[in-house]
CSV table of C-alpha atoms and ligand atoms in Angstrom, one decimal:
chain,number,residue,atom,x,y,z
A,47,UNK,CA,37.4,4.8,4.7
A,48,UNK,CA,36.9,1.6,3.1
A,49,UNK,CA,36.8,1.8,-0.6
A,50,UNK,CA,34.6,-0.6,-2.4
A,51,UNK,CA,34.2,-1.2,-6.1
A,52,UNK,CA,31.2,0.4,-7.9
A,53,UNK,CA,28.3,-2.1,-7.5
A,54,UNK,CA,27.3,-4.3,-10.4
A,55,UNK,CA,24.3,-6.2,-8.9
A,56,UNK,CA,21.6,-5.0,-6.8
A,57,UNK,CA,18.4,-6.2,-4.5
A,58,UNK,CA,15.8,-3.8,-3.4
A,59,UNK,CA,13.7,-5.2,-0.5
A,60,UNK,CA,10.5,-3.3,0.2
A,61,UNK,CA,8.6,-3.6,3.3
A,62,UNK,CA,5.2,-1.8,4.5
A,63,UNK,CA,2.6,-0.4,2.4
A,64,UNK,CA,2.1,-0.6,-1.4
A,65,UNK,CA,3.7,3.1,-1.9
A,66,UNK,CA,7.1,1.4,-0.6
A,67,UNK,CA,6.5,-1.3,-3.1
A,68,UNK,CA,5.9,1.4,-5.8
A,69,UNK,CA,9.0,3.4,-4.6
A,70,UNK,CA,11.0,0.1,-4.5
A,71,UNK,CA,10.0,-0.6,-8.1
A,72,UNK,CA,11.3,2.9,-9.3
A,73,UNK,CA,14.5,2.4,-7.4
A,74,UNK,CA,15.2,-1.0,-9.0
A,75,UNK,CA,14.3,0.9,-12.4
A,76,UNK,CA,16.8,3.7,-11.6
A,77,UNK,CA,19.7,1.2,-10.7
A,78,UNK,CA,18.7,-0.6,-14.0
A,79,UNK,CA,19.3,2.5,-16.0
A,80,UNK,CA,22.7,3.1,-14.4
A,81,UNK,CA,23.7,-0.2,-15.8
A,82,UNK,CA,23.1,-2.5,-12.8
A,83,UNK,CA,21.4,-5.8,-12.9
A,84,UNK,CA,19.1,-6.9,-10.4
A,85,UNK,CA,20.7,-10.1,-8.5
A,86,UNK,CA,19.1,-13.4,-9.0
A,87,UNK,CA,16.8,-15.0,-6.3
A,88,UNK,CA,19.5,-16.4,-3.7
A,89,UNK,CA,22.7,-14.7,-5.4
A,90,UNK,CA,24.8,-12.2,-3.5
A,91,UNK,CA,24.1,-8.6,-4.5
A,92,UNK,CA,26.8,-6.2,-4.5
A,93,UNK,CA,24.4,-3.3,-3.3
A,94,UNK,CA,21.3,-4.1,-1.0
A,95,UNK,CA,18.6,-1.2,-0.7
A,96,UNK,CA,16.4,-2.2,2.5
A,97,UNK,CA,13.2,0.0,1.8
A,98,UNK,CA,11.9,0.1,5.2
A,99,UNK,CA,8.4,1.0,7.1
A,100,UNK,CA,8.3,2.8,10.4
A,101,UNK,CA,4.6,2.2,11.1
A,102,UNK,CA,4.8,0.1,14.1
A,103,UNK,CA,7.9,-0.6,16.4
A,104,UNK,CA,8.3,-4.4,15.1
A,105,UNK,CA,8.4,-3.1,11.7
A,106,UNK,CA,11.0,-0.6,12.4
A,107,UNK,CA,13.0,-2.8,14.5
A,108,UNK,CA,13.2,-5.3,11.9
A,109,UNK,CA,15.7,-3.1,9.9
A,110,UNK,CA,18.4,-3.9,12.4
A,111,UNK,CA,18.1,-7.6,12.4
A,112,UNK,CA,18.0,-7.5,8.2
A,113,UNK,CA,21.2,-5.5,8.4
A,114,UNK,CA,22.8,-7.9,10.6
A,115,UNK,CA,21.7,-10.7,8.2
A,116,UNK,CA,23.3,-9.1,5.5
A,117,UNK,CA,26.9,-9.9,6.7
A,118,UNK,CA,28.5,-12.6,4.9
A,119,UNK,CA,30.4,-15.4,5.8
A,120,UNK,CA,33.9,-13.8,5.4
A,121,UNK,CA,32.7,-10.8,7.7
A,122,UNK,CA,32.4,-8.7,4.4
A,123,UNK,CA,29.0,-6.9,3.7
A,124,UNK,CA,27.3,-5.6,0.6
A,125,UNK,CA,27.0,-2.1,0.1
A,126,UNK,CA,23.9,-1.2,2.4
A,127,UNK,CA,21.3,1.6,1.7
A,128,UNK,CA,18.8,2.1,4.3
A,129,UNK,CA,15.8,3.8,2.3
A,130,UNK,CA,12.0,4.3,3.2
A,131,UNK,CA,10.4,5.5,6.2
A,132,UNK,CA,12.9,4.3,9.1
A,133,UNK,CA,15.5,6.0,7.0
A,134,UNK,CA,13.5,9.4,7.1
A,135,UNK,CA,12.7,9.2,10.8
A,136,UNK,CA,16.0,7.7,12.4
A,137,UNK,CA,18.6,8.3,9.6
A,138,UNK,CA,21.4,9.4,12.2
A,139,UNK,CA,20.6,6.7,14.7
A,140,UNK,CA,20.7,4.1,12.0
A,141,UNK,CA,24.4,5.6,10.8
A,142,UNK,CA,25.4,5.5,14.6
A,143,UNK,CA,24.0,1.9,15.6
A,144,UNK,CA,24.6,0.0,12.1
A,145,UNK,CA,28.3,0.8,11.0
A,146,UNK,CA,27.8,-1.5,7.9
A,147,UNK,CA,25.3,1.0,6.4
A,148,UNK,CA,26.8,3.1,3.8
A,149,UNK,CA,23.8,5.2,2.7
A,150,UNK,CA,20.4,6.6,4.3
A,151,UNK,CA,17.8,7.7,1.8
A,152,UNK,CA,14.6,9.1,2.7
A,153,UNK,CA,11.4,8.4,0.2
A,154,UNK,CA,11.6,11.9,-1.3
A,155,UNK,CA,15.3,11.8,-1.9
A,156,UNK,CA,15.7,8.3,-3.7
A,157,UNK,CA,16.0,9.7,-7.0
A,158,UNK,CA,19.8,10.8,-6.0
A,159,UNK,CA,20.9,7.3,-5.4
A,160,UNK,CA,23.0,7.2,-8.3
A,161,UNK,CA,25.1,10.0,-6.8
A,162,UNK,CA,25.0,8.4,-3.3
A,163,UNK,CA,26.2,5.1,-4.7
A,164,UNK,CA,29.3,6.9,-6.3
A,165,UNK,CA,30.4,8.5,-3.2
A,166,UNK,CA,29.5,5.5,-0.9
A,167,UNK,CA,31.7,3.3,-3.2
A,168,UNK,CA,34.6,5.9,-2.6
A,169,UNK,CA,34.3,5.1,1.1
A,170,UNK,CA,32.0,7.9,2.2
A,171,UNK,CA,28.8,7.3,4.6
A,172,UNK,CA,26.1,9.3,3.0
A,173,UNK,CA,22.5,10.6,4.0
A,174,UNK,CA,20.1,12.2,2.3
A,175,UNK,CA,16.8,12.7,3.9
A,176,UNK,CA,15.9,16.2,2.1
A,177,UNK,CA,12.1,16.5,1.3
A,178,UNK,CA,12.2,18.3,-1.7
A,179,UNK,CA,8.1,19.1,-2.7
A,180,UNK,CA,7.8,17.2,-6.0
A,181,UNK,CA,11.6,17.0,-7.4
A,182,UNK,CA,11.7,13.2,-7.2
A,183,UNK,CA,9.5,11.9,-9.9
A,184,UNK,CA,10.7,14.4,-12.8
A,185,UNK,CA,14.4,13.0,-12.0
A,186,UNK,CA,13.4,9.2,-12.3
A,187,UNK,CA,13.6,7.2,-15.7
A,188,UNK,CA,10.5,6.2,-17.5
A,189,UNK,CA,8.7,3.0,-16.0
A,190,UNK,CA,10.1,-0.2,-17.4
A,191,UNK,CA,7.7,-2.5,-15.5
A,192,UNK,CA,5.8,-5.2,-17.5
A,193,UNK,CA,2.9,-6.7,-15.3
A,194,UNK,CA,-0.7,-7.1,-15.8
A,195,UNK,CA,-1.5,-5.3,-12.5
A,196,UNK,CA,0.8,-2.1,-11.8
A,197,UNK,CA,0.9,0.5,-9.0
A,198,UNK,CA,1.0,4.1,-9.7
A,199,UNK,CA,1.7,6.6,-7.0
A,200,UNK,CA,-0.5,9.9,-7.7
A,201,UNK,CA,-0.3,11.3,-4.0
A,202,UNK,CA,2.0,11.4,-1.5
A,203,UNK,CA,2.4,12.5,2.2
A,204,UNK,CA,-0.4,13.0,4.7
A,205,UNK,CA,-1.8,16.2,6.5
A,206,UNK,CA,-4.1,14.7,8.7
A,207,UNK,CA,-2.1,14.1,11.8
A,208,UNK,CA,-3.7,11.0,13.4
A,209,UNK,CA,-2.4,11.1,17.0
A,210,UNK,CA,-0.8,7.5,16.8
A,211,UNK,CA,0.7,8.0,13.2
A,212,UNK,CA,4.3,8.5,11.7
A,213,UNK,CA,3.3,9.1,8.3
A,214,UNK,CA,2.9,12.8,8.3
A,215,UNK,CA,6.6,12.8,9.6
A,216,UNK,CA,8.1,10.3,7.4
A,217,UNK,CA,6.4,11.4,4.2
A,218,UNK,CA,5.7,15.0,4.8
A,219,UNK,CA,2.8,17.2,3.8
A,220,UNK,CA,0.3,16.2,1.1
A,221,UNK,CA,1.1,16.5,-2.5
A,222,UNK,CA,-0.4,15.7,-5.7
A,223,UNK,CA,1.4,14.9,-8.6
A,224,UNK,CA,0.3,16.6,-12.0
A,225,UNK,CA,-2.3,15.2,-14.2
A,226,UNK,CA,-0.2,15.0,-17.3
A,227,UNK,CA,2.7,13.1,-15.7
A,228,UNK,CA,0.2,10.4,-14.3
A,229,UNK,CA,-1.5,10.3,-17.8
A,230,UNK,CA,1.7,9.7,-19.5
A,231,UNK,CA,2.9,7.3,-16.8
A,232,UNK,CA,-0.5,5.1,-17.2
A,233,UNK,CA,-0.2,5.3,-20.8
A,234,UNK,CA,3.1,3.6,-20.5
A,235,UNK,CA,2.4,1.1,-18.0
A,236,UNK,CA,-0.7,0.2,-20.3
A,237,UNK,CA,1.5,0.0,-23.4
A,238,UNK,CA,4.0,-2.2,-21.6
A,239,UNK,CA,1.1,-4.8,-20.7
A,240,UNK,CA,-0.8,-3.4,-17.7
A,241,UNK,CA,-4.6,-4.3,-17.7
A,242,UNK,CA,-5.2,-3.1,-14.0
A,243,UNK,CA,-3.6,0.1,-12.5
A,244,UNK,CA,-4.0,1.1,-8.7
A,245,UNK,CA,-3.5,4.6,-8.0
A,246,UNK,CA,-1.7,5.1,-4.7
A,247,UNK,CA,-1.5,7.5,-2.1
A,248,UNK,CA,-1.5,7.9,1.8
A,249,UNK,CA,-4.5,10.1,1.0
A,250,UNK,CA,-5.3,9.1,-2.4
A,251,UNK,CA,-8.7,10.7,-2.3
A,252,UNK,CA,-7.2,13.9,-1.6
A,253,UNK,CA,-5.4,14.4,-4.8
A,254,UNK,CA,-6.4,17.2,-6.9
A,255,UNK,CA,-5.0,18.5,-10.0
A,256,UNK,CA,-5.9,20.3,-13.4
A,257,UNK,CA,-6.9,18.2,-16.5
A,258,UNK,CA,-5.6,19.1,-19.9
A,259,UNK,CA,-8.0,21.8,-20.5
A,260,UNK,CA,-7.1,23.5,-17.0
A,261,UNK,CA,-10.2,22.3,-15.3
A,262,UNK,CA,-9.8,21.5,-11.6
A,263,UNK,CA,-10.4,17.8,-10.9
A,264,UNK,CA,-10.4,15.4,-8.1
A,265,UNK,CA,-9.7,11.8,-8.2
A,266,UNK,CA,-13.0,10.9,-9.4
A,267,UNK,CA,-11.9,13.2,-12.7
A,268,UNK,CA,-8.4,11.6,-12.8
A,269,UNK,CA,-10.4,8.0,-12.8
A,270,UNK,CA,-12.6,9.0,-15.6
A,271,UNK,CA,-9.6,10.1,-17.6
A,272,UNK,CA,-7.7,6.9,-17.1
A,273,UNK,CA,-11.1,4.9,-17.9
A,274,UNK,CA,-10.6,6.3,-21.6
A,275,UNK,CA,-7.5,4.4,-22.0
A,276,UNK,CA,-8.6,1.8,-24.2
A,277,UNK,CA,-6.4,-1.4,-23.1
A,278,UNK,CA,-6.7,-0.4,-19.6
A,279,UNK,CA,-9.6,-2.8,-18.1
A,280,UNK,CA,-9.5,-2.0,-14.4
A,281,UNK,CA,-8.9,0.8,-12.0
A,282,UNK,CA,-8.5,0.8,-8.3
A,283,UNK,CA,-7.3,3.3,-5.7
A,284,UNK,CA,-5.8,2.9,-1.9
A,285,UNK,CA,-5.7,4.4,0.5
A,286,UNK,CA,-8.5,6.6,1.4
A,287,UNK,CA,-9.5,8.7,4.3
A,288,UNK,CA,-13.3,8.9,5.1
A,289,UNK,CA,-13.0,12.7,5.0
A,290,UNK,CA,-12.0,13.0,1.5
A,291,UNK,CA,-14.7,10.9,0.0
A,292,UNK,CA,-16.2,13.2,-2.1
A,293,UNK,CA,-19.8,13.2,-3.7
A,294,UNK,CA,-18.3,13.1,-7.3
A,295,UNK,CA,-16.1,10.1,-6.1
A,296,UNK,CA,-18.9,8.3,-4.6
A,297,UNK,CA,-20.9,8.8,-7.9
A,298,UNK,CA,-18.0,7.6,-10.1
A,299,UNK,CA,-18.4,4.2,-8.2
A,300,UNK,CA,-21.8,3.9,-9.9
A,301,UNK,CA,-20.9,5.4,-13.4
A,302,UNK,CA,-17.2,4.1,-14.2
A,303,UNK,CA,-17.5,0.6,-15.0
A,304,UNK,CA,-13.6,0.2,-14.9
A,305,UNK,CA,-13.5,1.4,-11.4
A,306,UNK,CA,-13.5,-2.0,-9.5
A,307,UNK,CA,-16.3,-2.3,-7.0
A,308,UNK,CA,-13.7,-2.4,-3.9
A,309,UNK,CA,-13.1,0.4,-1.5
A,310,UNK,CA,-10.5,0.4,1.2
A,311,UNK,CA,-11.4,2.8,3.8
A,312,UNK,CA,-10.0,2.7,7.2
A,313,UNK,CA,-12.2,3.3,10.3
A,314,UNK,CA,-9.6,2.3,13.2
A,315,UNK,CA,-12.0,2.5,15.7
A,316,UNK,CA,-16.0,2.3,16.3
A,317,UNK,CA,-16.2,4.6,19.4
A,318,UNK,CA,-16.4,8.2,19.1
A,319,UNK,CA,-14.5,9.0,22.1
A,320,UNK,CA,-11.5,7.0,20.7
A,321,UNK,CA,-11.9,8.3,17.2
A,322,UNK,CA,-11.9,12.2,19.0
A,323,UNK,CA,-8.5,11.0,20.8
A,324,UNK,CA,-7.2,9.7,17.9
A,325,UNK,CA,-7.9,12.8,15.7
A,326,UNK,CA,-9.8,11.0,12.9
A,327,UNK,CA,-12.1,13.9,12.5
A,328,UNK,CA,-15.2,11.7,11.7
A,329,UNK,CA,-17.4,9.8,13.9
A,330,UNK,CA,-18.6,6.2,13.8
A,331,UNK,CA,-22.1,7.5,12.4
A,332,UNK,CA,-20.5,9.5,9.7
A,333,UNK,CA,-18.4,6.7,8.7
A,334,UNK,CA,-21.6,4.5,8.5
A,335,UNK,CA,-23.6,6.9,6.5
A,336,UNK,CA,-20.7,7.5,4.1
A,337,UNK,CA,-20.7,3.5,3.3
A,338,UNK,CA,-24.2,3.6,3.1
A,339,UNK,CA,-23.9,6.2,0.2
A,340,UNK,CA,-21.3,4.4,-1.5
A,341,UNK,CA,-23.5,1.2,-1.3
A,342,UNK,CA,-26.1,3.0,-2.9
A,343,UNK,CA,-23.8,4.2,-5.7
A,344,UNK,CA,-22.5,0.6,-6.2
A,345,UNK,CA,-24.6,-2.0,-4.4
A,346,UNK,CA,-22.1,-4.9,-4.7
A,347,UNK,CA,-18.9,-3.1,-3.6
A,348,UNK,CA,-16.8,-4.9,-1.1
A,349,UNK,CA,-15.8,-2.5,1.7
A,350,UNK,CA,-12.1,-3.2,3.4
A,351,UNK,CA,-10.7,-1.3,6.5
A,352,UNK,CA,-8.0,-0.9,8.8
A,353,UNK,CA,-8.3,-1.2,12.7
A,354,UNK,CA,-6.3,-0.3,15.7
A,355,UNK,CA,-6.9,-2.2,19.1
A,356,UNK,CA,-5.6,-0.8,22.4
A,357,UNK,CA,-5.4,2.8,21.6
A,358,UNK,CA,-4.7,4.6,25.0
A,359,UNK,CA,-7.5,4.9,26.8
A,360,UNK,CA,-9.6,2.2,25.1
A,361,UNK,CA,-12.2,0.9,27.4
A,362,UNK,CA,-14.0,-2.4,27.2
A,363,UNK,CA,-16.9,-0.4,25.9
A,364,UNK,CA,-15.0,1.3,23.3
A,365,UNK,CA,-14.0,-1.8,22.3
A,366,UNK,CA,-17.5,-3.2,22.0
A,367,UNK,CA,-18.3,-0.3,19.7
A,368,UNK,CA,-15.3,-1.5,17.4
A,369,UNK,CA,-17.0,-5.0,17.3
A,370,UNK,CA,-20.3,-3.3,16.8
A,371,UNK,CA,-19.4,-1.2,13.6
A,372,UNK,CA,-17.7,-4.3,12.3
A,373,UNK,CA,-21.3,-5.9,12.4
A,374,UNK,CA,-23.0,-3.1,11.1
A,375,UNK,CA,-20.6,-2.5,8.0
A,376,UNK,CA,-19.8,-6.3,7.1
A,377,UNK,CA,-16.1,-6.1,5.6
A,378,UNK,CA,-15.2,-8.0,2.9
A,379,UNK,CA,-11.5,-7.9,4.3
A,380,UNK,CA,-9.6,-6.0,6.9
A,381,UNK,CA,-6.3,-5.4,8.5
A,382,UNK,CA,-6.3,-5.1,12.4
A,383,UNK,CA,-3.2,-4.0,14.4
A,384,UNK,CA,-2.3,-3.5,18.2
A,385,UNK,CA,-1.6,0.0,18.7
A,386,UNK,CA,2.1,0.7,18.8
A,387,UNK,CA,3.3,3.8,20.4
A,388,UNK,CA,5.5,5.6,17.9
A,389,UNK,CA,8.3,8.1,19.0
A,390,UNK,CA,7.3,11.8,18.4
A,391,UNK,CA,3.5,11.1,18.0
A,392,UNK,CA,1.1,12.8,20.5
A,393,UNK,CA,-0.5,9.3,21.5
A,394,UNK,CA,2.9,7.9,22.6
A,395,UNK,CA,2.9,10.2,25.7
A,396,UNK,CA,-1.0,10.0,26.4
A,397,UNK,CA,-2.1,8.5,29.8
A,398,UNK,CA,-3.8,5.1,30.2
A,399,UNK,CA,-1.6,2.9,27.8
A,400,UNK,CA,-3.3,-0.4,27.5
A,401,UNK,CA,-1.5,-3.6,28.5
A,402,UNK,CA,-0.1,-6.1,26.3
A,403,UNK,CA,-2.6,-8.7,27.6
A,404,UNK,CA,-5.7,-6.7,26.9
A,405,UNK,CA,-4.4,-5.8,23.4
A,406,UNK,CA,-3.8,-9.3,22.7
A,407,UNK,CA,-7.3,-10.4,23.7
A,408,UNK,CA,-9.0,-7.7,21.8
A,409,UNK,CA,-7.1,-8.5,18.5
A,410,UNK,CA,-8.0,-11.9,18.9
A,411,UNK,CA,-11.8,-11.1,19.3
A,412,UNK,CA,-11.6,-8.3,16.4
A,413,UNK,CA,-9.9,-10.7,14.1
A,414,UNK,CA,-12.4,-13.5,14.9
A,415,UNK,CA,-15.3,-11.1,13.9
A,416,UNK,CA,-13.6,-9.9,10.7
A,417,UNK,CA,-12.5,-13.3,9.5
A,418,UNK,CA,-16.2,-14.4,10.0
A,419,UNK,CA,-17.2,-11.6,7.8
A,420,UNK,CA,-14.7,-12.1,5.0
A,421,UNK,CA,-15.6,-15.8,4.9
A,422,UNK,CA,-19.4,-14.7,4.7
A,423,UNK,CA,-18.6,-12.2,1.9
A,424,UNK,CA,-16.7,-14.5,-0.1
A,425,UNK,CA,-19.5,-17.3,0.0
A,426,UNK,CA,-22.0,-14.8,-0.8
A,427,UNK,CA,-20.1,-14.1,-4.1
A,428,UNK,CA,-20.5,-18.0,-4.9
A,429,UNK,CA,-22.4,-18.3,-8.2
A,430,UNK,CA,-21.7,-15.0,-9.5
A,431,UNK,CA,-20.0,-14.3,-13.2
A,432,UNK,CA,-17.6,-12.2,-13.4
A,433,UNK,CA,-14.0,-11.3,-15.1
A,434,UNK,CA,-10.7,-12.6,-13.5
A,435,UNK,CA,-7.6,-11.0,-14.5
A,436,UNK,CA,-5.1,-13.7,-14.6
A,437,UNK,CA,-1.7,-13.0,-12.7
A,438,UNK,CA,0.0,-15.9,-12.4
A,439,UNK,CA,0.2,-20.0,-12.7
A,440,UNK,CA,-1.0,-21.8,-9.6
A,441,UNK,CA,0.4,-24.5,-7.9
A,442,UNK,CA,-1.0,-27.5,-9.7
A,443,UNK,CA,-0.5,-28.4,-13.6
A,444,UNK,CA,-2.7,-26.2,-15.7
A,445,UNK,CA,-3.9,-23.9,-12.7
A,446,UNK,CA,-4.1,-20.2,-12.9
A,447,UNK,CA,-4.8,-17.6,-10.4
A,448,UNK,CA,-6.1,-14.1,-10.7
A,449,UNK,CA,-8.3,-11.4,-9.2
A,450,UNK,CA,-12.1,-11.0,-9.1
A,451,UNK,CA,-13.3,-7.4,-9.3
A,452,UNK,CA,-13.8,-7.7,-5.6
A,453,UNK,CA,-10.0,-8.3,-5.1
A,454,UNK,CA,-10.5,-12.3,-4.2
A,455,UNK,CA,-8.0,-14.6,-5.2
A,456,UNK,CA,-9.7,-17.1,-7.7
A,457,UNK,CA,-8.0,-20.3,-9.1
A,458,UNK,CA,-9.2,-22.0,-12.4
A,459,UNK,CA,-7.9,-24.3,-15.0
A,460,UNK,CA,-7.5,-24.0,-18.8
A,461,UNK,CA,-5.5,-22.4,-21.7
A,462,UNK,CA,-4.8,-19.0,-20.6
A,463,UNK,CA,-1.9,-16.4,-20.5
A,464,UNK,CA,-1.1,-13.6,-17.7
A,465,UNK,CA,-2.8,-10.6,-18.4
A,466,UNK,CA,-5.9,-12.4,-19.8
A,467,UNK,CA,-9.5,-11.2,-18.5
A,468,UNK,CA,-11.2,-14.5,-18.3
A,469,UNK,CA,-15.0,-14.8,-17.7
A,470,UNK,CA,-15.7,-17.1,-14.9
A,471,UNK,CA,-18.5,-18.4,-12.4
A,472,UNK,CA,-17.3,-18.5,-8.8
A,473,UNK,CA,-17.6,-21.9,-7.6
A,474,UNK,CA,-16.3,-22.5,-4.1
A,475,UNK,CA,-15.5,-20.3,-1.1
A,476,UNK,CA,-12.3,-21.3,0.8
A,477,UNK,CA,-11.2,-18.9,3.6
A,478,UNK,CA,-8.5,-17.2,1.4
A,479,UNK,CA,-9.5,-18.0,-2.2
A,480,UNK,CA,-12.3,-19.0,-4.4
A,481,UNK,CA,-12.5,-21.9,-7.3
A,482,UNK,CA,-13.9,-20.7,-10.3
A,483,UNK,CA,-15.0,-22.4,-13.6
A,484,UNK,CA,-14.2,-20.5,-16.8
A,485,UNK,CA,-17.2,-19.6,-19.2
A,486,UNK,CA,-15.3,-17.8,-22.2
A,487,UNK,CA,-12.6,-15.4,-22.8
A,488,UNK,CA,-13.9,-12.1,-22.1
B,148,SAH,N1,-2.9,6.7,5.3
B,148,SAH,C1,-3.8,5.4,5.3
B,148,SAH,C2,-2.8,4.3,6.0
B,148,SAH,C3,-1.7,4.6,7.0
B,148,SAH,S1,-0.8,3.3,7.7
B,148,SAH,C4,-4.8,5.7,6.2
B,148,SAH,O1,-5.0,6.7,7.0
B,148,SAH,O2,-5.8,4.8,6.4
B,148,SAH,C5,-1.8,2.0,7.7
B,148,SAH,C6,-2.5,1.4,8.8
B,148,SAH,O3,-1.8,1.4,9.8
B,148,SAH,C7,-3.5,2.7,9.4
B,148,SAH,O4,-4.5,2.7,9.0
B,148,SAH,C8,-3.7,2.2,11.0
B,148,SAH,O5,-4.6,0.9,11.1
B,148,SAH,C9,-2.1,1.4,11.0
B,148,SAH,N2,-1.4,2.1,11.9
B,148,SAH,C10,-1.0,3.4,11.9
B,148,SAH,N3,-0.3,3.8,12.9
B,148,SAH,C11,-0.4,2.8,13.7
B,148,SAH,C12,0.2,2.6,15.3
B,148,SAH,N4,0.9,3.5,15.7
B,148,SAH,N5,0.1,1.5,15.7
B,148,SAH,C13,-0.8,0.3,15.1
B,148,SAH,N6,-1.3,0.8,13.9
B,148,SAH,C14,-1.1,1.6,13.0
B,149,SF4,FE1,-1.6,8.2,9.1
B,149,SF4,FE2,-3.9,9.1,9.6
B,149,SF4,FE3,-2.5,10.2,7.6
B,149,SF4,FE4,-3.5,7.9,7.6
B,149,SF4,S1,-4.5,9.7,7.8
B,149,SF4,S2,-1.4,8.5,6.9
B,149,SF4,S3,-3.5,7.0,9.6
B,149,SF4,S4,-1.9,10.4,9.7
B,150,F3S,FE1,5.2,2.2,6.5
B,150,F3S,FE2,6.2,4.6,5.4
B,150,F3S,FE3,4.1,3.2,4.1
B,150,F3S,S1,5.7,4.0,7.6
B,150,F3S,S2,3.1,2.0,6.0
B,150,F3S,S3,6.2,2.5,4.5
B,150,F3S,S4,4.4,5.3,4.4
């Protein structure tokens, strides 16, 4: 056993979804509380936490090359912890394949990192991939994050079992964090400067709980309670499943001003045959109806989505149905992926796996359509007046960057500060951003 000294500096690198970003922040806060300091950009860290993603093969394989890259010129390595979804799914394999890894810690166990680090420093190799329901959050220190826009995980896990997806296995069953804890965390984030909070969950709209008076509430109720925090200006949530989009949540989009007009609602495919094979339990038609109702409640809402091309058995006609739903919805933004077979998921062993060439071709055609639509969306917002939340300085002198209500990046000049809400007119649409003219401080 090689003994190393207790680490003094750390770096947490997060990959994958926003929930990993959130977990990474909380790990950093936990390590900070232990007296460790975040290593400066470019500096060597004593401890490196790789907070990994298992969603597609490429993401998962990246871990091993990242571990290799951590080796220093003198042959030594920092203390390496692999966290996140690859840790959960392949903990043993990582320990066997990568001898430099000292700790493997799952997404539900990272509150125990201090003890693990202690043992790893004494030479042990430690794995903790337990999935205790709800133990983690109570054991973490209070939030320290200071930023105009903050993430807040309200729900974790997934019971949907889409046949292609690893998340139900890496993150476990759906659980909702208690209402009181969320209000407390939100208050603290706002006190520390957050003007915008994005509520996170693998199925965030499945969140439920009891409010302060013991009444059962859903995500809409939580949104309404948060909207009462005076200094909080904006609320967002992601990611939602179509089947958990309740009437009350749809109504909230029309009634709660602080709830931003943006909805990320993945459909994955436009073919009912493929949707059934994916176990999505919605149809193309029911999804389209749902979006229509959301748009009735909030006509200017921007819709974004996720798509998978090349799911096993996807025919050219199935793919044409996907292009057709894209045309029908008119997405403001979207993510699209080639199907990646994941170990242990039902789809991985289905017949009729699609060739790489076909997937490449379909992805290209789909992305062309999605890019066309996001440009069209941006162009359609030119001339609108809206508030932009200032997030950082731009590349040019005096330039600032911020987000519109529709989650577009907008840049403008003037005398502002991070966290300001600035009233602007949107002027020019570029592929990935808009220029804006400042009207007055909102
Ligand atoms: N819970 C969310 C997001 C899950 S992961 C939801 O259901 O929408 C984010 C996206 O990754 C999914 O929406 C899906 O489009 C994509 N994805 C998941 N598993 C995949 C796989 N095996 N291959 C390719 N894309 C996948
Ligand atoms: Fe994965 Fe489906 Fe759950 Fe989303 S809803 S996390 S795609 S199983
Ligand atoms: Fe990846 Fe896990 Fe998120 S697999 S997408 S980091 S839930």
